[in-house]
């Protein structure tokens, strides 16, 4: 009798447990990400010689180079984990038979919003523009038949998928930064916004229903930009040590992007498009001047980096405690401490508008 009771309880637990899990799926079944080095999980690494095993990249979390331009996890890693999904595999690293139903990362370090030919017409040379947003979209289209077979199947599948279109456009902007010409930068804004808007529209036509379009970060607080535009004029900096004019430019860029997103919403009422306020999420960490923005990995004064001694090179140094630094190697954030806090502000609020579905897991 006791055995029968135990068997009955066990059977009921298994049956009801399975029924409960089926009735409570994850908020998003998959994530597809497009962007540049801020979210690349290994695409660019496939086209470059492997980093030595003792490279400082990936050292904090992965304990080896992971294809990420940081020493730990990226914002996209934390977003995936918060929704109970695995870290996104890089598209160029996918192997035959690999399960990709939970998402794929198309972001490529150094990539641009503009197509490479368009940049060349403007006499701007960015090698990684060969992997621009349009190229990443082509990758997605090639992969789509492996994700779903029919229009109906794709509609059901993508209805529960999250698409992140960016952050992208930062490298288009970075190509102009050395010329110290704000006017030229502002001229790029409508063109970059148009590229992002067009790609978002094309993804919607491919079946995307839930999309995220992030703004850009406060580049006036970026170590690489600060080092490139280093000036002794105190009036050029705000109270946090950031370059005022360049942060104002990004604020202008983000406003134009938000207007484009609103237009997309009106044109596609069946679609949910969320704006990620990366600017607001990152600006919280700005305080002080040089010490706050000094890169952890690299070598040079006053911001701890130089083009001659990049992070990972023989002469470069690594700070003893990366958690005390906002910046890792110049262009990129350090460690998961900053990446994590930005992701937390995005996923749990208040830096997503409208907010995403509630994540089943907290970003610890």
Short mmCIF file of C-alpha atoms in Angstrom, two decimals:
data_model
loop_
_atom_site.label_atom_id
_atom_site.label_comp_id
_atom_site.label_asym_id
_atom_site.label_seq_id
_atom_site.Cartn_x
_atom_site.Cartn_y
_atom_site.Cartn_z
CA UNK A 1 0.00 0.00 0.00
CA UNK A 2 2.78 2.41 0.91
CA UNK A 3 4.56 1.56 -2.32
CA UNK A 4 1.39 2.29 -4.28
CA UNK A 5 1.01 5.68 -2.55
CA UNK A 6 4.61 6.60 -3.24
CA UNK A 7 4.24 5.55 -6.88
CA UNK A 8 1.04 7.58 -7.21
CA UNK A 9 2.61 10.67 -5.71
CA UNK A 10 5.68 10.32 -7.91
CA UNK A 11 3.56 9.84 -11.03
CA UNK A 12 1.40 12.84 -10.18
CA UNK A 13 4.48 15.02 -9.50
CA UNK A 14 6.09 14.08 -12.81
CA UNK A 15 2.87 14.50 -14.77
CA UNK A 16 1.89 17.78 -13.16
CA UNK A 17 5.49 19.01 -13.22
CA UNK A 18 5.69 18.47 -16.96
CA UNK A 19 2.29 20.08 -17.42
CA UNK A 20 3.36 23.07 -15.35
CA UNK A 21 6.58 23.55 -17.31
CA UNK A 22 4.69 23.36 -20.60
CA UNK A 23 2.18 25.90 -19.32
CA UNK A 24 4.94 28.26 -18.26
CA UNK A 25 7.46 28.55 -21.08
CA UNK A 26 10.30 31.02 -21.03
CA UNK A 27 9.34 34.62 -21.89
CA UNK A 28 11.39 34.35 -25.09
CA UNK A 29 12.22 31.08 -26.79
CA UNK A 30 15.21 32.52 -28.64
CA UNK A 31 17.30 35.66 -29.12
CA UNK A 32 18.86 36.93 -32.34
CA UNK A 33 21.44 39.69 -32.01
CA UNK A 34 22.94 42.07 -34.57
CA UNK A 35 25.67 44.58 -33.76
CA UNK A 36 29.38 45.26 -33.34
CA UNK A 37 32.14 44.47 -30.82
CA UNK A 38 29.97 45.48 -27.88
CA UNK A 39 27.94 42.32 -28.42
CA UNK A 40 30.10 40.08 -30.64
CA UNK A 41 30.51 36.66 -28.99
CA UNK A 42 33.04 35.32 -31.46
CA UNK A 43 32.32 36.14 -35.11
CA UNK A 44 35.29 38.47 -35.66
CA UNK A 45 37.57 36.05 -33.81
CA UNK A 46 37.01 33.42 -36.51
CA UNK A 47 38.63 35.70 -39.10
CA UNK A 48 41.68 36.59 -37.03
CA UNK A 49 44.56 34.53 -35.64
CA UNK A 50 43.66 32.94 -32.34
CA UNK A 51 44.66 34.89 -29.27
CA UNK A 52 47.30 33.21 -27.09
CA UNK A 53 45.89 31.28 -24.16
CA UNK A 54 47.37 33.80 -21.73
CA UNK A 55 45.64 36.77 -23.38
CA UNK A 56 43.87 38.97 -20.84
CA UNK A 57 40.69 38.90 -22.93
CA UNK A 58 38.14 36.64 -21.27
CA UNK A 59 40.37 36.19 -18.22
CA UNK A 60 37.92 37.23 -15.52
CA UNK A 61 35.02 34.92 -16.32
CA UNK A 62 35.93 32.45 -19.06
CA UNK A 63 39.59 32.08 -18.01
CA UNK A 64 40.59 32.12 -21.69
CA UNK A 65 39.89 34.26 -24.78
CA UNK A 66 36.21 33.80 -25.59
CA UNK A 67 35.87 35.85 -28.76
CA UNK A 68 34.51 38.75 -26.70
CA UNK A 69 36.16 42.17 -26.58
CA UNK A 70 36.22 42.25 -22.80
CA UNK A 71 37.63 40.32 -19.89
CA UNK A 72 34.20 38.93 -18.94
CA UNK A 73 30.65 38.51 -20.09
CA UNK A 74 28.91 41.06 -22.28
CA UNK A 75 25.55 42.76 -21.89
CA UNK A 76 24.03 40.30 -24.37
CA UNK A 77 25.29 37.37 -22.26
CA UNK A 78 23.52 38.69 -19.19
CA UNK A 79 20.32 39.34 -21.13
CA UNK A 80 20.28 35.77 -22.44
CA UNK A 81 20.93 34.32 -18.99
CA UNK A 82 18.20 36.45 -17.40
CA UNK A 83 15.71 34.86 -19.79
CA UNK A 84 16.94 31.33 -19.16
CA UNK A 85 18.68 31.01 -22.51
CA UNK A 86 22.26 29.93 -23.25
CA UNK A 87 24.90 32.40 -24.35
CA UNK A 88 24.38 33.03 -28.04
CA UNK A 89 26.66 31.12 -30.40
CA UNK A 90 28.45 33.23 -33.00
CA UNK A 91 27.05 32.67 -36.48
CA UNK A 92 30.46 32.01 -38.05
CA UNK A 93 31.22 29.36 -35.42
CA UNK A 94 28.08 27.28 -35.93
CA UNK A 95 28.80 23.65 -36.77
CA UNK A 96 26.70 21.11 -38.67
CA UNK A 97 23.98 19.67 -36.49
CA UNK A 98 24.37 22.30 -33.77
CA UNK A 99 21.15 23.27 -32.00
CA UNK A 100 20.52 26.92 -32.84
CA UNK A 101 16.83 27.10 -31.99
CA UNK A 102 17.51 29.18 -28.88
CA UNK A 103 19.21 31.94 -30.84
CA UNK A 104 22.27 33.10 -32.75
CA UNK A 105 24.58 36.10 -32.59
CA UNK A 106 25.39 37.86 -35.88
CA UNK A 107 27.29 40.81 -34.34
CA UNK A 108 30.79 41.37 -35.68
CA UNK A 109 33.49 43.40 -33.92
CA UNK A 110 34.32 46.57 -35.83
CA UNK A 111 31.24 46.34 -38.05
CA UNK A 112 29.28 49.36 -39.19
CA UNK A 113 25.72 50.36 -39.92
CA UNK A 114 26.80 51.53 -43.38
CA UNK A 115 27.59 49.15 -46.18
CA UNK A 116 31.31 49.13 -47.03
CA UNK A 117 30.71 50.54 -50.53
CA UNK A 118 28.81 53.49 -49.12
CA UNK A 119 31.64 54.26 -46.71
CA UNK A 120 34.18 54.12 -49.52
CA UNK A 121 32.10 56.62 -51.49
CA UNK A 122 32.49 58.95 -48.52
CA UNK A 123 36.25 58.22 -48.48
CA UNK A 124 35.95 56.39 -45.17
CA UNK A 125 37.79 53.09 -44.84
CA UNK A 126 36.63 50.62 -42.18
CA UNK A 127 37.78 47.07 -42.91
CA UNK A 128 35.08 45.41 -40.81
CA UNK A 129 32.40 47.30 -42.77
CA UNK A 130 32.44 44.17 -44.93
CA UNK A 131 30.40 42.70 -42.06
CA UNK A 132 27.99 45.61 -41.77
CA UNK A 133 24.37 45.42 -40.71
CA UNK A 134 23.31 44.42 -44.24
CA UNK A 135 25.77 41.51 -44.24
CA UNK A 136 24.52 40.35 -40.85
CA UNK A 137 20.94 40.47 -42.16
CA UNK A 138 22.02 38.31 -45.12
CA UNK A 139 23.47 35.80 -42.65
CA UNK A 140 20.15 35.65 -40.85
CA UNK A 141 18.26 35.06 -44.10
CA UNK A 142 20.62 32.21 -45.02
CA UNK A 143 20.13 30.65 -41.59
CA UNK A 144 16.34 31.09 -41.50
CA UNK A 145 15.50 27.79 -43.29
CA UNK A 146 17.36 25.98 -40.50
CA UNK A 147 15.14 27.65 -37.90
CA UNK A 148 11.70 27.14 -39.45
CA UNK A 149 10.41 25.51 -42.63
CA UNK A 150 7.11 27.17 -43.49
CA UNK A 151 5.55 30.60 -43.16
CA UNK A 152 3.21 29.32 -40.45
CA UNK A 153 6.03 27.65 -38.53
CA UNK A 154 8.16 30.80 -38.75
CA UNK A 155 5.29 32.99 -37.54
CA UNK A 156 4.85 30.83 -34.44
CA UNK A 157 8.58 30.58 -33.79
CA UNK A 158 9.47 34.25 -34.28
CA UNK A 159 6.43 35.40 -32.31
CA UNK A 160 8.30 34.24 -29.21
CA UNK A 161 11.76 35.38 -30.32
CA UNK A 162 13.61 38.55 -29.28
CA UNK A 163 15.55 40.46 -31.95
CA UNK A 164 18.21 43.02 -30.97
CA UNK A 165 19.18 45.41 -33.76
CA UNK A 166 22.32 46.94 -32.34
CA UNK A 167 23.98 48.70 -30.74
CA UNK A 168 25.35 49.55 -34.18
CA UNK A 169 26.68 52.74 -35.76
CA UNK A 170 29.43 53.35 -33.22
CA UNK A 171 32.18 52.40 -35.65
CA UNK A 172 30.75 54.65 -38.37
CA UNK A 173 31.03 57.46 -35.83
CA UNK A 174 34.48 56.36 -34.60
CA UNK A 175 35.85 56.64 -38.15
CA UNK A 176 35.14 60.39 -38.05
CA UNK A 177 36.23 61.04 -34.44
CA UNK A 178 39.94 61.65 -35.24
CA UNK A 179 38.96 64.54 -37.53
CA UNK A 180 37.42 66.35 -34.53
CA UNK A 181 34.55 67.55 -36.67
CA UNK A 182 31.15 67.54 -34.94
CA UNK A 183 29.46 68.91 -38.07
CA UNK A 184 30.61 65.89 -40.09
CA UNK A 185 29.35 63.60 -37.34
CA UNK A 186 25.92 65.19 -37.34
CA UNK A 187 25.71 64.73 -41.11
CA UNK A 188 26.07 60.97 -40.59
CA UNK A 189 23.18 60.70 -38.13
CA UNK A 190 20.20 60.54 -40.52
CA UNK A 191 22.07 58.05 -42.70
CA UNK A 192 22.94 55.74 -39.79
CA UNK A 193 19.42 55.96 -38.42
CA UNK A 194 18.04 55.13 -41.86
CA UNK A 195 20.22 52.00 -42.10
CA UNK A 196 19.05 50.79 -38.69
CA UNK A 197 15.43 51.59 -39.52
CA UNK A 198 15.61 49.78 -42.86
CA UNK A 199 17.16 46.69 -41.29
CA UNK A 200 14.49 46.66 -38.59
CA UNK A 201 11.79 46.90 -41.26
CA UNK A 202 13.33 43.99 -43.18
CA UNK A 203 13.45 41.85 -40.04
CA UNK A 204 9.78 42.59 -39.45
CA UNK A 205 9.06 41.38 -43.00
CA UNK A 206 11.03 38.23 -42.17
CA UNK A 207 8.68 37.61 -39.24
CA UNK A 208 10.19 39.44 -36.26
CA UNK A 209 7.50 40.66 -33.86
CA UNK A 210 9.45 41.62 -30.72
CA UNK A 211 12.45 43.85 -31.43
CA UNK A 212 14.91 45.97 -29.51
CA UNK A 213 16.74 48.95 -31.00
CA UNK A 214 19.38 50.30 -28.60
CA UNK A 215 20.70 53.84 -28.62
CA UNK A 216 24.38 54.63 -28.39
CA UNK A 217 26.61 55.06 -25.36
CA UNK A 218 28.01 58.39 -24.07
CA UNK A 219 31.14 58.41 -26.24
CA UNK A 220 32.31 61.59 -24.54
CA UNK A 221 33.06 59.34 -21.55
CA UNK A 222 34.77 56.62 -23.60
CA UNK A 223 38.45 56.16 -22.85
CA UNK A 224 39.45 55.73 -26.50
CA UNK A 225 37.62 58.90 -27.51
CA UNK A 226 39.01 60.81 -24.55
CA UNK A 227 42.54 59.73 -25.47
CA UNK A 228 42.08 60.59 -29.16
CA UNK A 229 40.61 64.03 -28.47
CA UNK A 230 42.67 64.76 -25.36
CA UNK A 231 42.55 68.48 -24.65
CA UNK A 232 43.72 70.70 -21.82
CA UNK A 233 40.69 72.98 -22.11
CA UNK A 234 38.64 72.50 -18.96
CA UNK A 235 35.55 73.93 -20.66
CA UNK A 236 35.52 70.94 -23.02
CA UNK A 237 34.64 68.61 -20.13
CA UNK A 238 31.56 68.26 -17.96
CA UNK A 239 31.63 67.74 -14.19
CA UNK A 240 32.24 64.02 -14.69
CA UNK A 241 35.28 64.42 -16.95
CA UNK A 242 33.39 63.57 -20.15
CA UNK A 243 33.66 65.56 -23.37
CA UNK A 244 30.53 67.70 -23.39
CA UNK A 245 30.21 68.23 -27.15
CA UNK A 246 30.50 64.53 -27.96
CA UNK A 247 27.95 63.47 -25.38
CA UNK A 248 25.63 66.17 -26.71
CA UNK A 249 26.13 64.69 -30.18
CA UNK A 250 25.12 61.24 -28.96
CA UNK A 251 22.08 62.69 -27.24
CA UNK A 252 21.10 64.21 -30.59
CA UNK A 253 21.74 60.87 -32.34
CA UNK A 254 19.62 58.97 -29.82
CA UNK A 255 16.75 61.42 -30.17
CA UNK A 256 16.75 60.96 -33.95
CA UNK A 257 16.82 57.20 -33.49
CA UNK A 258 13.85 57.33 -31.09
CA UNK A 259 11.87 59.34 -33.65
CA UNK A 260 12.60 56.69 -36.27
CA UNK A 261 11.49 53.96 -33.84
CA UNK A 262 8.22 55.78 -33.24
CA UNK A 263 7.63 55.91 -37.00
CA UNK A 264 8.30 52.16 -37.22
CA UNK A 265 5.78 51.56 -34.45
CA UNK A 266 3.11 53.51 -36.28
CA UNK A 267 3.82 51.66 -39.52
CA UNK A 268 3.82 48.27 -37.78
CA UNK A 269 1.14 48.30 -35.07
CA UNK A 270 1.33 44.51 -34.69
CA UNK A 271 4.98 44.73 -33.66
CA UNK A 272 6.52 45.64 -30.31
CA UNK A 273 9.72 47.71 -30.58
CA UNK A 274 11.64 48.54 -27.41
CA UNK A 275 14.25 51.27 -27.16
CA UNK A 276 17.25 50.49 -24.95
CA UNK A 277 18.65 53.61 -23.29
CA UNK A 278 22.29 52.56 -23.23
CA UNK A 279 23.24 56.20 -22.75
CA UNK A 280 21.34 56.57 -19.49
CA UNK A 281 22.37 53.13 -18.24
CA UNK A 282 26.08 53.81 -18.81
CA UNK A 283 26.20 57.48 -17.77
CA UNK A 284 25.49 56.49 -14.16
CA UNK A 285 29.07 55.29 -13.80
CA UNK A 286 30.70 58.59 -14.76
CA UNK A 287 32.46 60.40 -11.94
CA UNK A 288 35.83 62.07 -11.56
CA UNK A 289 38.10 62.48 -14.57
CA UNK A 290 41.14 60.56 -15.74
CA UNK A 291 41.24 57.88 -13.03
CA UNK A 292 37.60 56.97 -13.57
CA UNK A 293 38.06 56.42 -17.29
CA UNK A 294 41.57 54.96 -17.27
CA UNK A 295 41.65 51.70 -19.22
CA UNK A 296 42.49 48.55 -17.29
CA UNK A 297 44.37 46.87 -20.14
CA UNK A 298 46.87 48.68 -22.37
CA UNK A 299 49.60 51.24 -21.83
CA UNK A 300 49.87 54.98 -22.24
CA UNK A 301 49.05 58.29 -20.63
CA UNK A 302 46.82 59.78 -19.46
CA UNK A 303 44.07 57.19 -20.07
CA UNK A 304 46.12 53.99 -19.87
CA UNK A 305 46.12 53.22 -23.58
CA UNK A 306 47.71 54.04 -26.91
CA UNK A 307 47.48 52.81 -30.48
CA UNK A 308 51.07 51.60 -30.23
CA UNK A 309 50.46 49.38 -27.20
CA UNK A 310 46.98 47.89 -27.36
CA UNK A 311 45.58 45.48 -24.81
CA UNK A 312 47.03 42.01 -25.33
CA UNK A 313 50.30 43.22 -26.84
CA UNK A 314 53.62 42.23 -25.29
CA UNK A 315 54.25 45.59 -23.61
CA UNK A 316 50.70 46.18 -22.41
CA UNK A 317 49.84 45.95 -18.73
CA UNK A 318 46.67 44.79 -16.97
CA UNK A 319 45.41 46.48 -13.83
CA UNK A 320 45.42 44.32 -10.66
CA UNK A 321 41.68 44.74 -10.02
CA UNK A 322 39.54 45.21 -13.16
CA UNK A 323 36.41 45.62 -11.04
CA UNK A 324 37.65 49.08 -10.04
CA UNK A 325 37.71 50.22 -13.67
CA UNK A 326 34.84 51.14 -15.94
CA UNK A 327 36.90 50.67 -19.08
CA UNK A 328 38.70 47.55 -20.21
CA UNK A 329 40.82 48.35 -23.29
CA UNK A 330 39.73 51.75 -24.58
CA UNK A 331 36.59 51.18 -26.64
CA UNK A 332 35.04 48.51 -24.40
CA UNK A 333 33.66 48.20 -20.90
CA UNK A 334 35.52 46.18 -18.33
CA UNK A 335 34.50 43.05 -16.53
CA UNK A 336 31.02 41.88 -15.85
CA UNK A 337 30.62 44.41 -13.05
CA UNK A 338 29.79 47.22 -15.51
CA UNK A 339 28.35 44.99 -18.23
CA UNK A 340 26.15 43.35 -15.60
CA UNK A 341 24.84 46.61 -14.16
CA UNK A 342 23.96 47.97 -17.58
CA UNK A 343 22.16 44.72 -18.47
CA UNK A 344 20.35 44.81 -15.14
CA UNK A 345 19.15 48.36 -15.81
CA UNK A 346 17.95 47.28 -19.24
CA UNK A 347 16.22 44.02 -18.31
CA UNK A 348 14.86 44.97 -14.89
CA UNK A 349 14.39 48.70 -15.57
CA UNK A 350 14.24 51.59 -15.95
CA UNK A 351 16.25 51.81 -19.19
CA UNK A 352 13.95 49.94 -21.61
CA UNK A 353 10.93 51.65 -23.16
CA UNK A 354 8.56 49.88 -23.31
CA UNK A 355 9.90 47.26 -20.94
CA UNK A 356 10.60 43.70 -21.97
CA UNK A 357 8.81 40.71 -20.48
CA UNK A 358 9.73 40.04 -16.86
CA UNK A 359 12.83 37.83 -16.75
CA UNK A 360 12.49 34.54 -14.83
CA UNK A 361 15.97 34.99 -13.38
CA UNK A 362 17.56 37.93 -11.60
CA UNK A 363 20.87 39.27 -12.83
CA UNK A 364 22.90 38.58 -9.70
#
